Coordinates of C-alpha atoms and ligand atoms in Angstrom, one line a residue:
M61 CA -62.4 159.2 96.9
L62 CA -59.4 157.7 95.6
A63 CA -59.9 159.0 92.2
D64 CA -60.2 162.5 94.2
L65 CA -57.0 162.0 96.0
K66 CA -55.1 160.9 92.6
L67 CA -54.7 157.1 93.7
P68 CA -55.6 155.3 90.5
G69 CA -53.5 152.1 91.7
A70 CA -55.4 152.0 94.8
L71 CA -58.7 152.7 92.9
E72 CA -58.0 149.6 90.5
A73 CA -57.7 147.5 93.4
A74 CA -60.7 148.6 95.2
D75 CA -63.1 146.2 93.9
Q76 CA -61.1 143.2 94.3
V77 CA -59.8 144.2 97.9
L78 CA -63.3 145.4 98.9
S79 CA -64.8 141.8 97.5
E80 CA -62.1 139.9 99.5
A81 CA -62.9 141.6 102.7
D82 CA -66.6 141.3 102.3
S83 CA -65.9 137.7 102.1
G84 CA -64.3 137.6 105.0
S85 CA -60.9 136.4 103.5
L86 CA -59.3 139.6 104.3
T87 CA -59.4 141.8 107.8
A88 CA -59.6 145.2 107.9
G89 CA -55.7 145.8 108.6
E90 CA -55.1 143.4 105.8
A91 CA -57.6 145.3 103.3
I92 CA -56.0 148.8 103.9
H93 CA -52.7 147.0 103.5
K94 CA -53.4 145.7 100.1
L95 CA -55.1 148.7 98.7
L96 CA -52.2 151.2 99.7
G97 CA -49.7 148.3 98.7
A98 CA -51.4 148.6 94.9
Q99 CA -51.2 152.4 94.8
I100 CA -47.5 152.2 96.2
S101 CA -46.3 149.5 93.8
L102 CA -48.1 151.7 91.1
R103 CA -45.7 154.2 92.2
N104 CA -42.7 152.4 92.3
N105 CA -43.4 151.5 88.7
R106 CA -43.6 154.8 87.7
R107 CA -40.8 155.9 88.8
L108 CA -38.5 153.3 88.0
Q109 CA -39.9 154.0 84.3
A110 CA -39.4 157.6 84.5
A111 CA -36.0 157.2 86.2
M112 CA -35.0 154.4 83.3
R113 CA -35.8 157.3 80.6
S114 CA -33.4 160.0 82.0
S115 CA -30.5 157.3 83.3
R116 CA -29.6 156.0 80.0
L117 CA -29.4 152.8 81.3
P118 CA -28.8 150.6 78.0
A119 CA -31.2 147.6 79.6
V120 CA -33.0 146.6 82.8
K121 CA -30.8 143.8 84.8
T122 CA -31.7 142.5 88.1
F123 CA -30.0 140.5 90.5
D124 CA -32.6 138.1 90.0
Q125 CA -31.5 137.4 86.6
F126 CA -28.1 136.6 87.5
D127 CA -26.8 133.3 87.7
F128 CA -24.3 133.4 91.0
S129 CA -23.5 129.7 90.6
F130 CA -21.8 130.6 87.3
Q131 CA -19.7 133.0 89.0
P132 CA -18.4 131.5 92.3
S133 CA -15.6 134.1 92.5
I134 CA -18.5 136.6 93.7
K135 CA -19.2 136.5 97.3
R136 CA -23.0 136.3 97.4
E137 CA -23.2 138.0 101.0
Q138 CA -21.4 141.0 99.3
I139 CA -23.7 141.9 96.3
D140 CA -26.8 141.0 98.6
S141 CA -25.5 143.8 101.0
L142 CA -25.0 146.2 98.4
A143 CA -28.4 145.1 96.7
E144 CA -29.8 146.8 100.2
L145 CA -28.4 150.1 98.6
G146 CA -26.8 151.3 102.5
F147 CA -23.7 152.4 100.2
L148 CA -25.7 155.0 98.7
E149 CA -26.9 156.5 102.1
R150 CA -23.0 156.2 103.0
K151 CA -21.9 157.9 99.6
E152 CA -19.6 155.0 99.1
N153 CA -18.3 153.4 95.9
V154 CA -18.4 150.0 94.1
V155 CA -15.8 149.1 91.8
L156 CA -16.3 145.8 89.5
L157 CA -12.9 144.9 88.4
G158 CA -12.8 141.2 85.8
P159 CA -12.3 140.2 82.4
P160 CA -14.8 140.6 79.6
G161 CA -18.6 138.7 79.8
V162 CA -18.1 138.2 83.6
G163 CA -21.2 140.0 84.6
K164 CA -19.5 143.9 85.4
T165 CA -22.3 145.8 83.5
H166 CA -25.3 143.5 84.3
L167 CA -24.4 143.7 88.1
A168 CA -23.7 147.7 87.9
I169 CA -27.1 148.3 86.1
S170 CA -29.1 145.9 89.0
L171 CA -27.6 148.3 91.6
A172 CA -29.0 151.4 89.3
T173 CA -32.1 149.6 88.8
A174 CA -32.6 149.0 92.4
A175 CA -31.9 152.6 93.2
A176 CA -34.3 153.7 90.6
Q177 CA -36.9 151.5 92.1
H178 CA -36.0 153.3 95.2
G179 CA -36.7 156.5 94.1
R180 CA -33.0 157.6 93.5
R181 CA -31.6 159.5 90.5
V182 CA -29.2 157.3 88.7
Y183 CA -27.2 157.9 85.6
Y184 CA -25.3 155.3 83.4
S185 CA -22.7 156.0 80.6
T186 CA -19.1 154.5 79.8
L187 CA -16.2 156.4 80.4
A188 CA -15.6 157.1 76.4
D189 CA -19.4 159.0 76.3
L190 CA -18.9 160.4 79.6
V191 CA -15.5 162.3 78.6
T192 CA -16.8 163.0 75.2
S193 CA -19.7 164.7 77.1
L194 CA -17.6 166.5 79.1
E195 CA -15.3 167.8 76.3
E196 CA -18.2 168.7 74.3
A197 CA -19.8 170.7 77.3
Q198 CA -16.2 172.5 77.5
A199 CA -15.9 173.1 73.7
A200 CA -19.2 174.8 74.3
G201 CA -18.4 176.6 77.4
T202 CA -20.8 175.0 79.4
L203 CA -18.5 172.8 81.5
K204 CA -19.7 173.9 84.8
R205 CA -23.1 173.1 84.4
R206 CA -22.2 169.9 82.9
L207 CA -20.3 168.9 86.1
T208 CA -23.2 170.2 88.0
V209 CA -25.6 167.9 86.4
L210 CA -23.4 165.0 86.6
S211 CA -22.5 165.4 90.2
H212 CA -26.3 165.2 91.2
P213 CA -27.6 161.7 90.6
S214 CA -27.1 159.6 93.7
L215 CA -25.7 156.9 91.7
L216 CA -23.4 157.2 88.8
V217 CA -22.0 154.0 86.7
V218 CA -19.3 154.9 84.8
D219 CA -18.9 151.8 82.7
E220 CA -16.0 150.2 80.4
I221 CA -13.2 151.8 82.4
G222 CA -9.8 150.2 80.1
Y223 CA -11.4 149.3 76.6
L224 CA -10.9 152.6 75.1
P225 CA -7.8 154.9 76.0
V226 CA -9.0 158.3 76.8
S227 CA -6.8 161.7 76.3
Q228 CA -5.3 163.2 79.2
S229 CA -7.6 166.3 78.7
G230 CA -10.1 163.8 78.8
A231 CA -9.0 162.1 82.1
V232 CA -8.5 165.6 83.5
L233 CA -12.4 166.5 83.0
F234 CA -13.3 162.9 84.6
F235 CA -10.8 163.3 87.4
Q236 CA -12.5 166.8 88.0
L237 CA -16.2 164.9 88.0
M238 CA -14.8 162.4 90.5
G239 CA -13.5 165.1 92.5
R240 CA -17.2 166.8 92.6
R241 CA -19.0 163.5 93.7
Y242 CA -16.3 162.5 96.3
E243 CA -17.8 162.1 99.8
H244 CA -21.0 163.6 97.8
A245 CA -22.6 160.7 96.0
S246 CA -21.8 157.2 94.8
T247 CA -20.0 156.2 91.7
V248 CA -20.2 152.3 90.5
L249 CA -17.2 151.9 88.2
T250 CA -16.3 149.0 86.1
S251 CA -13.2 147.6 84.5
N252 CA -11.4 145.2 82.8
K253 CA -8.1 146.5 83.7
G254 CA -6.3 146.1 87.1
F255 CA -6.1 149.8 89.0
E256 CA -2.2 149.6 88.4
E257 CA -3.5 149.7 84.4
W258 CA -5.2 152.7 85.0
G259 CA -2.7 155.0 84.7
Q260 CA -2.3 153.9 81.1
V261 CA -6.0 154.0 80.4
L262 CA -6.1 157.8 81.4
G263 CA -2.8 158.8 80.0
D264 CA -1.3 160.0 83.4
D265 CA -0.2 158.0 86.3
V266 CA 0.0 160.8 88.7
M267 CA -3.6 161.5 87.8
A268 CA -4.5 158.2 88.1
A269 CA -3.1 157.5 91.6
A270 CA -4.9 160.6 92.7
L271 CA -8.4 159.3 90.9
I272 CA -7.8 155.9 92.1
D273 CA -6.8 157.1 96.1
R274 CA -10.6 159.0 96.2
V275 CA -12.4 156.3 94.5
L276 CA -10.7 153.5 97.1
H277 CA -11.3 155.8 100.2
H278 CA -14.8 154.4 100.7
C279 CA -15.4 151.8 97.9
H280 CA -16.5 148.3 98.2
I281 CA -14.4 146.0 95.5
V282 CA -16.1 143.3 93.6
N283 CA -13.1 141.3 91.9
I284 CA -14.7 138.7 89.5
R285 CA -12.4 135.8 88.2
G286 CA -13.9 133.6 85.9
N287 CA -15.4 132.7 82.5
S288 CA -17.0 134.9 80.3
Y289 CA -21.0 134.1 80.7
R290 CA -21.2 135.6 76.9
M291 CA -18.9 132.4 75.7
R292 CA -20.6 130.0 78.1
E293 CA -21.2 127.7 75.6
H294 CA -17.8 127.9 73.8
S295 CA -15.7 127.6 76.8
D296 CA -12.8 125.8 75.0
L297 CA -12.7 128.6 72.4
W298 CA -12.5 131.3 75.4
R299 CA -9.6 129.6 76.9
T300 CA -7.8 129.4 74.2
L301 CA -8.5 133.1 73.6
Q302 CA -7.5 133.8 76.9
P303 CA -3.6 135.4 77.1
D304 CA -2.6 133.1 80.1
A305 CA -4.8 130.7 78.6
E306 CA -2.6 127.3 79.9
H307 CA -2.1 128.9 83.7
R308 CA -6.0 128.9 84.2
S309 CA -8.5 126.9 85.6
P310 CA -11.7 127.2 84.7
N311 CA -12.9 129.0 87.7
P312 CA -10.0 130.9 89.7
E313 CA -10.0 131.8 92.9
P314 CA -10.2 135.8 93.0
S315 CA -6.7 137.4 94.0
E316 CA -6.5 139.4 97.0
V317 CA -7.4 142.9 96.8
P318 CA -6.8 145.7 99.1
S319 CA -10.2 146.5 101.0
S320 CA -11.0 149.6 102.4
Ligands
ADP85 N1 -23.7 135.2 86.0 C1 -24.3 135.9 84.8 N2 -26.1 135.3 85.1 C2 -26.9 135.5 84.2 N3 -26.5 136.4 83.0 C3 -25.1 136.7 82.9 C4 -23.9 136.6 84.1 N4 -23.1 136.9 83.6 C5 -23.2 137.8 82.4 N5 -24.7 138.0 82.1 C6 -25.2 138.2 80.9 O1 -23.8 137.9 79.9 C7 -23.6 139.3 79.1 C8 -22.5 139.4 79.3 O2 -22.5 140.1 80.5 P1 -22.0 141.7 81.1 O3 -22.4 142.1 82.5 O4 -22.3 142.9 79.7 O5 -20.1 141.2 81.0 P2 -18.9 142.5 81.2 O6 -19.5 143.8 81.7 O7 -18.3 141.9 82.3 O8 -18.2 142.4 80.3 C9 -25.3 140.1 79.4 O9 -26.5 140.0 78.7 C10 -25.5 139.6 80.9 O10 -26.5 140.0 81.2
MG86 MG1 -19.6 145.6 80.3

């Protein structure tokens, strides 16, 4: 019957569950729970694999793999609460700010991975790639369709805002996309630049201000101040590479950020 109902996960677990039930180590209720649980976990795994293929996530990263003790400026409760994904239901955004290597991409991907595990559609892109794909669509006369496709995922990760400058026309396209997603679906943005520098990144102060206004309207800000995890074995070198090296303590307190 399990085969007929196309429940391969439960079918695979059936022998084991039945023998445990027969031997009395599982009650009838526990046996049903375990049988259906096996099917659900198979389904969730398949969903994750399918979502991973279409999401363009560069890797699977999870919160479990993140060493919070290395990054004391991160409020653990804030990340735990984001990991429950209520922000997706509420169509809120998340902005991860901080210097290179502090785990912005890791945490953004962990949120996307968790969302994919819950069957939500997710999509990952760096800002540079996102803008290129929008510009290509515009040149091909398919911008409207591309904007619609990119407004659909429940979670869009826009990584690396600030490393590469974006052309002003590219920034307009990004602004259009964020306008479509505003109050409609969540976006997770990461940047090594504070908001005051986004005007420079996007080549237009007025548009950057309007973008930030929308992004911050329903938003969680994770401001990470700390050392690069990539450079953790070279902390002396890392310190000399920091522009304001002599003023920094190894793990300074995060500066105040506006909360919304
Ligand atoms: N606190 C941490 N615990 C475990 N791994 C981390 C931590 N912070 C960063 N990493 C790892 O270090 C590398 C760089 O982190 P990443 O998220 O890419 O940094 P960022 O995006 O801020 O530049 C990644 O491989 C990431 O998985
Ligand atoms: Mg990154």
